[in-house]
């Protein structure tokens, strides 16, 4: 089926009328996929909100173990990376691909910074004896000067590690995808008429940002 | 309109290997066909084993026992359910017939994303291999629903099985996504939404469900894996978690999944009834809208699986009312099909017999479904054979009947050969009669209180169980006849004309089998799909 | 829609910068609200989520280009949130009415 043909300077697969037809179809496919991402993450949010309302004190206690300053810095990092991602598309649209490459690699770097901060957050928690669910270790926490108030505190950290872990996994996947796009861009595979893959990866990255926008107040602030 | 050069999608690329790299939707459909039918055989053998075990009560040790003990029975039961649900009926019609005929029916050259389509098959096979792999590990005995807390405590293979189901879910999402974009963007000139064949409408509605419901299954299964490996506590009452929440999340997907299974079947039946009555379908618009209606309502009814699970009574009452709503769009379809038959020139081909069988069996399955929606009745019937009989009437009597009917209907188009009508009809008689003999007694057994999922029963239930088991043999014989019909048709069937049934939809306006890009000339549509007379 | 569904709309650079500026400002606002939350205790979560909602709007409308995308794609994306609302609503109905009933039994 590799019967692509060139229409207006864009490779178009044979079952599409022209490059616009192909673009509109790809775009719709991308959005449909993003809906599934939203729904999958959303399931976790629904669970979080339900249990939060059942055990408000326990969730407040859990949130008190998180350092909102780190979450705040990570929020800024992700917003900045969202901007550079958008610029990655913009510079391709206006025909400045080398600037776009810079923007894309900056985005990857921001993702890395985010993950490094996450790594320190996680190891700090493990060090204090904070593990998800039934593995939460009150004895170890007491040794670090924290007396656990609520017996089911582990549930909060079950949510914390699941939500931030799944989000972190998406950051890693996003970094991989953006690197792939950046390399393609360095090979000059995109032009002002054709940049669908960057757009798709971009929308994915913004979803990662979008989820963090809600995760930050949910996990760190609301207590 | 025969293609002059004799080239078609089957012989255009030579070699077995070309099938595994082909991006052609017709070839991918056949890949699914072979794999799904293989799984169907495995799941079917499991079913026969279950029935054989229940042929007689285990009066004394080792008498009347086919499966060594209850644990093994539970495992066979689980694999039967999981294989049939995740690997046979969910992918069944959409991935085989949908893949093959959706692009043809709307006059497209292929689906919107051919590469993704092939990837879906590989993802599906990866999931299927993992699922079967659990068989060589500790085996699973949770039932196909993986209910917590049992699924957290039982053998370790659950993680692998759950990951397998997650992966197959991804495949289902990708297929659905592909079909939605195909329907939206690739319709031939003149093919407006309301000129699409009803099979396409049904596959389209199904695709919407696949995309919107499956992600919740994904996160539920992921959380189950997390629960098992990291003990996160979300479904664990010891930490204040809620096992019933698992059921909510699970059925948020799995109830729409029931419609993922039945909607395409309804689409097939619409095609069959109008074709073999040689009559314009009655109430085209109503049937098209009712597909979307069923898809929409299906999201509001999941709690009827949970009437006795500890869900609140108020939620139960709400779900009970909402569930009965599904009866409305379903009945719209039923009455429109009946009205189509009225004064039609009915031809009793094997396909038509399957469609009529569907109407009969699905009516029973549907009406008993409304019964079960009533909480007062459900509390009595819950987890009895009544429920088993009900959903087999819908899933097997509905979906499987439609798969078979659709398969015979489109056989000439898919392979360019005719099958033997006589053996096909014999097969139908065995399956139809056998099905009723197997499952009707189970309604009575359930009403008398025989619980499901047990590997033994009290002697009072023996007679009806014996009848039921004999019925399962009749079904097996029927499928053997079906297999024979298919193999004979493939090896020595006569060459099929382009349009043996005189259908009006687009897939019959191209050669049998179709060429690689489906149509010699891009079709232009000027009329609706069923303008017979 | 003035824009045909695939005439690529190019958002000017300064709009991107303004949007990012807005996002940064709102993040600081979140923190300010958090630090002074003792003054309006009960409202704190709502304020935090109101701000998060505003940020989400900025990201979706400009960074994800939904503002200039087709109506179809906007509807598709919206269905995800509708589905979640449904899942939440019905689970909440169950869980809240369940707790209440437990106390009278």
PDB file of C-alpha atoms in Angstrom, chain B residues 131-389:
ATOM      1  CA  UNK B 131      -3.517 -14.249  28.088  1.00  0.00           C
ATOM      2  CA  UNK B 132      -2.877 -17.758  26.859  1.00  0.00           C
ATOM      3  CA  UNK B 133       0.543 -17.617  28.504  1.00  0.00           C
ATOM      4  CA  UNK B 134      -1.122 -17.457  31.917  1.00  0.00           C
ATOM      5  CA  UNK B 135      -2.332 -20.960  31.224  1.00  0.00           C
ATOM      6  CA  UNK B 136       1.243 -22.168  31.612  1.00  0.00           C
ATOM      7  CA  UNK B 137       1.743 -20.155  34.786  1.00  0.00           C
ATOM      8  CA  UNK B 138      -0.392 -20.457  37.932  1.00  0.00           C
ATOM      9  CA  UNK B 139      -3.599 -20.171  35.868  1.00  0.00           C
ATOM     10  CA  UNK B 140      -6.370 -17.778  36.776  1.00  0.00           C
ATOM     11  CA  UNK B 141      -9.617 -18.574  38.530  1.00  0.00           C
ATOM     12  CA  UNK B 142     -11.181 -15.162  39.091  1.00  0.00           C
ATOM     13  CA  UNK B 143     -13.814 -15.294  36.391  1.00  0.00           C
ATOM     14  CA  UNK B 144     -13.427 -12.910  33.467  1.00  0.00           C
ATOM     15  CA  UNK B 145     -14.454  -9.972  35.673  1.00  0.00           C
ATOM     16  CA  UNK B 146     -11.374 -10.025  37.969  1.00  0.00           C
ATOM     17  CA  UNK B 147     -13.440  -8.881  40.953  1.00  0.00           C
ATOM     18  CA  UNK B 148     -11.518  -7.579  43.923  1.00  0.00           C
ATOM     19  CA  UNK B 149     -10.710  -8.560  46.647  1.00  0.00           C
ATOM     20  CA  UNK B 150     -10.408 -12.149  45.385  1.00  0.00           C
ATOM     21  CA  UNK B 151      -8.313 -11.160  42.378  1.00  0.00           C
ATOM     22  CA  UNK B 152      -5.834  -9.490  44.734  1.00  0.00           C
ATOM     23  CA  UNK B 153      -5.295 -12.627  46.764  1.00  0.00           C
ATOM     24  CA  UNK B 154      -5.411 -15.484  44.278  1.00  0.00           C
ATOM     25  CA  UNK B 155      -2.568 -16.841  42.109  1.00  0.00           C
ATOM     26  CA  UNK B 156       0.047 -14.536  40.649  1.00  0.00           C
ATOM     27  CA  UNK B 157      -0.974 -15.099  37.018  1.00  0.00           C
ATOM     28  CA  UNK B 158      -3.727 -12.522  37.504  1.00  0.00           C
ATOM     29  CA  UNK B 159      -1.221  -9.721  36.852  1.00  0.00           C
ATOM     30  CA  UNK B 160      -0.259 -11.211  33.506  1.00  0.00           C
ATOM     31  CA  UNK B 161      -3.882 -11.799  32.546  1.00  0.00           C
ATOM     32  CA  UNK B 162      -4.858  -8.274  33.520  1.00  0.00           C
ATOM     33  CA  UNK B 163      -1.980  -6.831  31.503  1.00  0.00           C
ATOM     34  CA  UNK B 164      -3.133  -9.000  28.607  1.00  0.00           C
ATOM     35  CA  UNK B 165      -6.661  -7.614  28.873  1.00  0.00           C
ATOM     36  CA  UNK B 166      -5.214  -4.082  29.032  1.00  0.00           C
ATOM     37  CA  UNK B 167      -3.258  -4.688  25.843  1.00  0.00           C
ATOM     38  CA  UNK B 168      -6.239  -6.163  24.040  1.00  0.00           C
ATOM     39  CA  UNK B 169      -8.189  -3.120  25.193  1.00  0.00           C
ATOM     40  CA  UNK B 170      -5.607  -0.893  23.520  1.00  0.00           C
ATOM     41  CA  UNK B 171      -6.083  -2.836  20.318  1.00  0.00           C
ATOM     42  CA  UNK B 172      -9.813  -2.333  20.588  1.00  0.00           C
ATOM     43  CA  UNK B 173      -9.355   1.420  21.102  1.00  0.00           C
ATOM     44  CA  UNK B 174      -7.113   1.710  18.050  1.00  0.00           C
ATOM     45  CA  UNK B 175      -9.594  -0.191  15.888  1.00  0.00           C
ATOM     46  CA  UNK B 176     -12.451   2.011  17.092  1.00  0.00           C
ATOM     47  CA  UNK B 177     -10.464   5.189  16.512  1.00  0.00           C
ATOM     48  CA  UNK B 178      -9.629   4.055  13.006  1.00  0.00           C
ATOM     49  CA  UNK B 179     -13.259   3.333  12.147  1.00  0.00           C
ATOM     50  CA  UNK B 180     -14.554   6.638  13.500  1.00  0.00           C
ATOM     51  CA  UNK B 181     -12.137   8.640  11.376  1.00  0.00           C
ATOM     52  CA  UNK B 182     -12.843   6.393   8.392  1.00  0.00           C
ATOM     53  CA  UNK B 183     -16.562   7.035   8.643  1.00  0.00           C
ATOM     54  CA  UNK B 184     -16.124  10.745   9.195  1.00  0.00           C
ATOM     55  CA  UNK B 185     -13.562  11.401   6.509  1.00  0.00           C
ATOM     56  CA  UNK B 186     -13.433   8.697   3.861  1.00  0.00           C
ATOM     57  CA  UNK B 187     -16.985   8.419   2.607  1.00  0.00           C
ATOM     58  CA  UNK B 188     -17.251   8.411  -1.193  1.00  0.00           C
ATOM     59  CA  UNK B 189     -18.744  11.449  -2.937  1.00  0.00           C
ATOM     60  CA  UNK B 190     -22.506  11.436  -2.396  1.00  0.00           C
ATOM     61  CA  UNK B 191     -22.295   9.029   0.538  1.00  0.00           C
ATOM     62  CA  UNK B 192     -23.874  11.180   3.204  1.00  0.00           C
ATOM     63  CA  UNK B 193     -24.146   9.871   6.752  1.00  0.00           C
ATOM     64  CA  UNK B 194     -27.757   8.918   6.103  1.00  0.00           C
ATOM     65  CA  UNK B 195     -26.902   6.993   2.989  1.00  0.00           C
ATOM     66  CA  UNK B 196     -24.558   4.711   4.880  1.00  0.00           C
ATOM     67  CA  UNK B 197     -25.603   1.094   5.188  1.00  0.00           C
ATOM     68  CA  UNK B 198     -26.908   0.178   8.624  1.00  0.00           C
ATOM     69  CA  UNK B 199     -24.030  -2.207   9.214  1.00  0.00           C
ATOM     70  CA  UNK B 200     -21.708   0.755   8.905  1.00  0.00           C
ATOM     71  CA  UNK B 201     -23.887   2.733  11.287  1.00  0.00           C
ATOM     72  CA  UNK B 202     -23.667  -0.068  13.813  1.00  0.00           C
ATOM     73  CA  UNK B 203     -19.900  -0.396  13.502  1.00  0.00           C
ATOM     74  CA  UNK B 204     -19.620   3.371  13.844  1.00  0.00           C
ATOM     75  CA  UNK B 205     -21.678   3.392  17.056  1.00  0.00           C
ATOM     76  CA  UNK B 206     -19.594   0.508  18.339  1.00  0.00           C
ATOM     77  CA  UNK B 207     -16.406   2.388  17.568  1.00  0.00           C
ATOM     78  CA  UNK B 208     -17.590   5.321  19.665  1.00  0.00           C
ATOM     79  CA  UNK B 209     -18.134   2.954  22.577  1.00  0.00           C
ATOM     80  CA  UNK B 210     -14.738   1.356  22.075  1.00  0.00           C
ATOM     81  CA  UNK B 211     -12.977   4.689  22.243  1.00  0.00           C
ATOM     82  CA  UNK B 212     -14.936   6.147  25.151  1.00  0.00           C
ATOM     83  CA  UNK B 213     -15.355   3.138  27.432  1.00  0.00           C
ATOM     84  CA  UNK B 214     -12.152   1.144  27.064  1.00  0.00           C
ATOM     85  CA  UNK B 215      -9.805   3.716  28.681  1.00  0.00           C
ATOM     86  CA  UNK B 216     -11.666   3.297  31.973  1.00  0.00           C
ATOM     87  CA  UNK B 217     -11.071  -0.447  31.753  1.00  0.00           C
ATOM     88  CA  UNK B 218      -7.436   0.430  31.129  1.00  0.00           C
ATOM     89  CA  UNK B 219      -7.057   2.458  34.313  1.00  0.00           C
ATOM     90  CA  UNK B 220      -9.073  -0.088  36.315  1.00  0.00           C
ATOM     91  CA  UNK B 221      -6.835  -2.914  35.239  1.00  0.00           C
ATOM     92  CA  UNK B 222      -3.725  -0.805  35.849  1.00  0.00           C
ATOM     93  CA  UNK B 223      -4.947  -0.069  39.360  1.00  0.00           C
ATOM     94  CA  UNK B 224      -5.538  -3.762  39.904  1.00  0.00           C
ATOM     95  CA  UNK B 225      -1.940  -4.453  38.877  1.00  0.00           C
ATOM     96  CA  UNK B 226      -0.798  -1.673  41.228  1.00  0.00           C
ATOM     97  CA  UNK B 227      -2.938  -3.118  43.977  1.00  0.00           C
ATOM     98  CA  UNK B 228      -1.309  -6.494  43.575  1.00  0.00           C
ATOM     99  CA  UNK B 229       2.267  -5.328  43.225  1.00  0.00           C
ATOM    100  CA  UNK B 230       2.369  -2.231  45.452  1.00  0.00           C
ATOM    101  CA  UNK B 231      -0.694  -2.732  47.641  1.00  0.00           C
ATOM    102  CA  UNK B 232      -1.898   0.814  46.970  1.00  0.00           C
ATOM    103  CA  UNK B 233      -5.125   0.188  48.862  1.00  0.00           C
ATOM    104  CA  UNK B 234      -7.662   1.805  46.540  1.00  0.00           C
ATOM    105  CA  UNK B 235      -9.709  -1.393  46.339  1.00  0.00           C
ATOM    106  CA  UNK B 236      -8.629  -2.730  49.718  1.00  0.00           C
ATOM    107  CA  UNK B 237     -11.110  -2.238  52.592  1.00  0.00           C
ATOM    108  CA  UNK B 238      -8.334  -2.658  55.139  1.00  0.00           C
ATOM    109  CA  UNK B 239      -7.007   0.754  54.114  1.00  0.00           C
ATOM    110  CA  UNK B 240     -10.434   2.287  53.678  1.00  0.00           C
ATOM    111  CA  UNK B 241     -10.450   1.412  49.990  1.00  0.00           C
ATOM    112  CA  UNK B 242     -13.576   0.162  48.277  1.00  0.00           C
ATOM    113  CA  UNK B 243     -13.870  -3.135  46.379  1.00  0.00           C
ATOM    114  CA  UNK B 244     -17.232  -2.013  45.034  1.00  0.00           C
ATOM    115  CA  UNK B 245     -15.490   0.917  43.360  1.00  0.00           C
ATOM    116  CA  UNK B 246     -13.618  -1.658  41.313  1.00  0.00           C
ATOM    117  CA  UNK B 247     -16.949  -2.990  40.131  1.00  0.00           C
ATOM    118  CA  UNK B 248     -18.138   0.513  39.255  1.00  0.00           C
ATOM    119  CA  UNK B 249     -15.028   1.181  37.197  1.00  0.00           C
ATOM    120  CA  UNK B 250     -15.047  -2.256  35.676  1.00  0.00           C
ATOM    121  CA  UNK B 251     -18.670  -2.120  34.572  1.00  0.00           C
ATOM    122  CA  UNK B 252     -18.351   1.440  33.326  1.00  0.00           C
ATOM    123  CA  UNK B 253     -16.417  -0.253  30.561  1.00  0.00           C
ATOM    124  CA  UNK B 254     -17.838  -3.715  30.591  1.00  0.00           C
ATOM    125  CA  UNK B 255     -21.446  -2.783  30.291  1.00  0.00           C
ATOM    126  CA  UNK B 256     -20.875  -0.668  27.192  1.00  0.00           C
ATOM    127  CA  UNK B 257     -18.732  -3.611  26.122  1.00  0.00           C
ATOM    128  CA  UNK B 258     -21.889  -5.702  26.057  1.00  0.00           C
ATOM    129  CA  UNK B 259     -23.106  -3.288  23.401  1.00  0.00           C
ATOM    130  CA  UNK B 260     -19.726  -3.393  21.698  1.00  0.00           C
ATOM    131  CA  UNK B 261     -20.621  -7.046  21.286  1.00  0.00           C
ATOM    132  CA  UNK B 262     -24.275  -6.746  20.279  1.00  0.00           C
ATOM    133  CA  UNK B 263     -24.472  -3.527  18.219  1.00  0.00           C
ATOM    134  CA  UNK B 264     -22.422  -4.855  15.305  1.00  0.00           C
ATOM    135  CA  UNK B 265     -24.594  -7.965  15.369  1.00  0.00           C
ATOM    136  CA  UNK B 266     -27.655  -5.769  14.994  1.00  0.00           C
ATOM    137  CA  UNK B 267     -25.966  -4.082  12.060  1.00  0.00           C
ATOM    138  CA  UNK B 268     -25.382  -7.420  10.365  1.00  0.00           C
ATOM    139  CA  UNK B 269     -28.993  -8.428  10.932  1.00  0.00           C
ATOM    140  CA  UNK B 270     -30.222  -5.194   9.363  1.00  0.00           C
ATOM    141  CA  UNK B 271     -28.249  -6.024   6.218  1.00  0.00           C
ATOM    142  CA  UNK B 272     -29.422  -9.628   6.097  1.00  0.00           C
ATOM    143  CA  UNK B 273     -33.099  -8.910   6.639  1.00  0.00           C
ATOM    144  CA  UNK B 274     -33.365  -6.271   3.984  1.00  0.00           C
ATOM    145  CA  UNK B 275     -31.285  -8.233   1.461  1.00  0.00           C
ATOM    146  CA  UNK B 276     -33.180 -11.501   1.792  1.00  0.00           C
ATOM    147  CA  UNK B 277     -36.580  -9.830   1.914  1.00  0.00           C
ATOM    148  CA  UNK B 278     -35.697  -7.904  -1.236  1.00  0.00           C
ATOM    149  CA  UNK B 279     -37.327  -4.936   0.331  1.00  0.00           C
ATOM    150  CA  UNK B 280     -36.275  -1.476   1.419  1.00  0.00           C
ATOM    151  CA  UNK B 281     -35.571  -1.553   5.116  1.00  0.00           C
ATOM    152  CA  UNK B 282     -38.380  -0.164   7.186  1.00  0.00           C
ATOM    153  CA  UNK B 283     -37.440   2.863   9.263  1.00  0.00           C
ATOM    154  CA  UNK B 284     -33.841   3.334   8.124  1.00  0.00           C
ATOM    155  CA  UNK B 285     -33.376   6.557  10.067  1.00  0.00           C
ATOM    156  CA  UNK B 286     -34.900   5.101  13.208  1.00  0.00           C
ATOM    157  CA  UNK B 287     -32.555   2.119  13.083  1.00  0.00           C
ATOM    158  CA  UNK B 288     -29.539   4.348  12.493  1.00  0.00           C
ATOM    159  CA  UNK B 289     -30.453   6.649  15.374  1.00  0.00           C
ATOM    160  CA  UNK B 290     -31.298   3.741  17.651  1.00  0.00           C
ATOM    161  CA  UNK B 291     -27.728   2.457  17.228  1.00  0.00           C
ATOM    162  CA  UNK B 292     -26.432   5.761  18.545  1.00  0.00           C
ATOM    163  CA  UNK B 293     -29.191   5.707  21.160  1.00  0.00           C
ATOM    164  CA  UNK B 294     -28.141   2.303  22.441  1.00  0.00           C
ATOM    165  CA  UNK B 295     -24.528   3.451  22.530  1.00  0.00           C
ATOM    166  CA  UNK B 296     -25.486   6.516  24.580  1.00  0.00           C
ATOM    167  CA  UNK B 297     -27.811   4.745  27.018  1.00  0.00           C
ATOM    168  CA  UNK B 298     -25.279   1.980  27.577  1.00  0.00           C
ATOM    169  CA  UNK B 299     -23.132   4.389  29.589  1.00  0.00           C
ATOM    170  CA  UNK B 300     -25.862   4.924  32.174  1.00  0.00           C
ATOM    171  CA  UNK B 301     -26.794   1.399  33.123  1.00  0.00           C
ATOM    172  CA  UNK B 302     -23.709  -0.367  34.424  1.00  0.00           C
ATOM    173  CA  UNK B 303     -24.935  -0.587  37.998  1.00  0.00           C
ATOM    174  CA  UNK B 304     -27.450  -3.308  37.167  1.00  0.00           C
ATOM    175  CA  UNK B 305     -24.550  -5.739  37.442  1.00  0.00           C
ATOM    176  CA  UNK B 306     -24.149  -4.642  41.048  1.00  0.00           C
ATOM    177  CA  UNK B 307     -27.607  -4.839  42.589  1.00  0.00           C
ATOM    178  CA  UNK B 308     -26.443  -7.215  45.296  1.00  0.00           C
ATOM    179  CA  UNK B 309     -22.823  -6.084  45.563  1.00  0.00           C
ATOM    180  CA  UNK B 310     -23.330  -3.590  48.371  1.00  0.00           C
ATOM    181  CA  UNK B 311     -24.156  -0.706  46.095  1.00  0.00           C
ATOM    182  CA  UNK B 312     -26.681   1.645  47.724  1.00  0.00           C
ATOM    183  CA  UNK B 313     -30.365   0.988  47.193  1.00  0.00           C
ATOM    184  CA  UNK B 314     -30.910   4.414  45.699  1.00  0.00           C
ATOM    185  CA  UNK B 315     -28.209   3.806  43.106  1.00  0.00           C
ATOM    186  CA  UNK B 316     -29.855   0.439  42.480  1.00  0.00           C
ATOM    187  CA  UNK B 317     -33.224   2.039  41.838  1.00  0.00           C
ATOM    188  CA  UNK B 318     -31.721   4.613  39.480  1.00  0.00           C
ATOM    189  CA  UNK B 319     -29.876   1.937  37.558  1.00  0.00           C
ATOM    190  CA  UNK B 320     -32.975  -0.222  37.421  1.00  0.00           C
ATOM    191  CA  UNK B 321     -34.951   2.542  35.710  1.00  0.00           C
ATOM    192  CA  UNK B 322     -32.146   3.505  33.355  1.00  0.00           C
ATOM    193  CA  UNK B 323     -31.613  -0.111  32.374  1.00  0.00           C
ATOM    194  CA  UNK B 324     -35.162  -0.483  31.209  1.00  0.00           C
ATOM    195  CA  UNK B 325     -34.549   2.480  28.902  1.00  0.00           C
ATOM    196  CA  UNK B 326     -32.260   0.299  26.776  1.00  0.00           C
ATOM    197  CA  UNK B 327     -35.362  -1.621  25.830  1.00  0.00           C
ATOM    198  CA  UNK B 328     -36.655   1.358  23.852  1.00  0.00           C
ATOM    199  CA  UNK B 329     -34.025   1.699  21.097  1.00  0.00           C
ATOM    200  CA  UNK B 330     -33.686  -2.080  21.021  1.00  0.00           C
ATOM    201  CA  UNK B 331     -37.390  -2.542  20.489  1.00  0.00           C
ATOM    202  CA  UNK B 332     -37.301   0.111  17.768  1.00  0.00           C
ATOM    203  CA  UNK B 333     -34.837  -2.073  15.912  1.00  0.00           C
ATOM    204  CA  UNK B 334     -36.829  -5.254  16.481  1.00  0.00           C
ATOM    205  CA  UNK B 335     -40.092  -3.787  15.203  1.00  0.00           C
ATOM    206  CA  UNK B 336     -38.419  -2.217  12.204  1.00  0.00           C
ATOM    207  CA  UNK B 337     -36.905  -5.551  11.243  1.00  0.00           C
ATOM    208  CA  UNK B 338     -40.273  -7.250  11.602  1.00  0.00           C
ATOM    209  CA  UNK B 339     -41.908  -4.538   9.520  1.00  0.00           C
ATOM    210  CA  UNK B 340     -39.251  -5.065   6.868  1.00  0.00           C
ATOM    211  CA  UNK B 341     -40.081  -8.752   6.685  1.00  0.00           C
ATOM    212  CA  UNK B 342     -43.771  -7.971   6.263  1.00  0.00           C
ATOM    213  CA  UNK B 343     -44.762  -8.634   2.646  1.00  0.00           C
ATOM    214  CA  UNK B 344     -41.152  -9.026   1.608  1.00  0.00           C
ATOM    215  CA  UNK B 345     -40.061 -11.704  -0.886  1.00  0.00           C
ATOM    216  CA  UNK B 346     -38.258 -13.724   1.723  1.00  0.00           C
ATOM    217  CA  UNK B 347     -35.522 -16.131   0.671  1.00  0.00           C
ATOM    218  CA  UNK B 348     -34.587 -18.694   3.302  1.00  0.00           C
ATOM    219  CA  UNK B 349     -30.870 -18.807   2.734  1.00  0.00           C
ATOM    220  CA  UNK B 350     -28.564 -19.853   5.564  1.00  0.00           C
ATOM    221  CA  UNK B 351     -27.845 -16.169   6.259  1.00  0.00           C
ATOM    222  CA  UNK B 352     -31.522 -15.333   6.481  1.00  0.00           C
ATOM    223  CA  UNK B 353     -32.112 -18.268   8.807  1.00  0.00           C
ATOM    224  CA  UNK B 354     -29.384 -16.927  11.076  1.00  0.00           C
ATOM    225  CA  UNK B 355     -30.995 -13.491  11.000  1.00  0.00           C
ATOM    226  CA  UNK B 356     -34.376 -14.962  11.895  1.00  0.00           C
ATOM    227  CA  UNK B 357     -32.709 -17.045  14.577  1.00  0.00           C
ATOM    228  CA  UNK B 358     -31.226 -13.844  15.910  1.00  0.00           C
ATOM    229  CA  UNK B 359     -34.644 -12.190  16.103  1.00  0.00           C
ATOM    230  CA  UNK B 360     -36.067 -15.133  18.009  1.00  0.00           C
ATOM    231  CA  UNK B 361     -33.192 -15.678  20.426  1.00  0.00           C
ATOM    232  CA  UNK B 362     -32.397 -12.040  20.957  1.00  0.00           C
ATOM    233  CA  UNK B 363     -36.021 -11.333  21.806  1.00  0.00           C
ATOM    234  CA  UNK B 364     -35.826 -13.929  24.577  1.00  0.00           C
ATOM    235  CA  UNK B 365     -32.444 -12.626  25.728  1.00  0.00           C
ATOM    236  CA  UNK B 366     -33.662  -9.035  25.661  1.00  0.00           C
ATOM    237  CA  UNK B 367     -36.916  -9.620  27.485  1.00  0.00           C
ATOM    238  CA  UNK B 368     -35.244 -11.641  30.229  1.00  0.00           C
ATOM    239  CA  UNK B 369     -32.798  -8.748  30.445  1.00  0.00           C
ATOM    240  CA  UNK B 370     -35.666  -6.394  31.236  1.00  0.00           C
ATOM    241  CA  UNK B 371     -36.794  -8.883  33.884  1.00  0.00           C
ATOM    242  CA  UNK B 372     -33.351  -8.829  35.451  1.00  0.00           C
ATOM    243  CA  UNK B 373     -33.364  -5.037  35.422  1.00  0.00           C
ATOM    244  CA  UNK B 374     -36.093  -5.152  38.050  1.00  0.00           C
ATOM    245  CA  UNK B 375     -34.222  -5.156  41.336  1.00  0.00           C
ATOM    246  CA  UNK B 376     -36.787  -7.293  43.137  1.00  0.00           C
ATOM    247  CA  UNK B 377     -36.417 -10.069  40.571  1.00  0.00           C
ATOM    248  CA  UNK B 378     -32.689  -9.661  40.213  1.00  0.00           C
ATOM    249  CA  UNK B 379     -32.032 -10.209  43.900  1.00  0.00           C
ATOM    250  CA  UNK B 380     -33.619 -13.622  43.489  1.00  0.00           C
ATOM    251  CA  UNK B 381     -32.024 -14.491  40.166  1.00  0.00           C
ATOM    252  CA  UNK B 382     -28.626 -12.945  40.739  1.00  0.00           C
ATOM    253  CA  UNK B 383     -25.753 -15.394  40.268  1.00  0.00           C
ATOM    254  CA  UNK B 384     -28.074 -18.177  39.221  1.00  0.00           C
ATOM    255  CA  UNK B 385     -28.266 -19.982  35.902  1.00  0.00           C
ATOM    256  CA  UNK B 386     -31.063 -17.628  34.925  1.00  0.00           C
ATOM    257  CA  UNK B 387     -28.456 -14.943  34.384  1.00  0.00           C
ATOM    258  CA  UNK B 388     -26.193 -17.390  32.571  1.00  0.00           C
ATOM    259  CA  UNK B 389     -29.029 -18.295  30.227  1.00  0.00           C
TER     260      UNK B 389
END
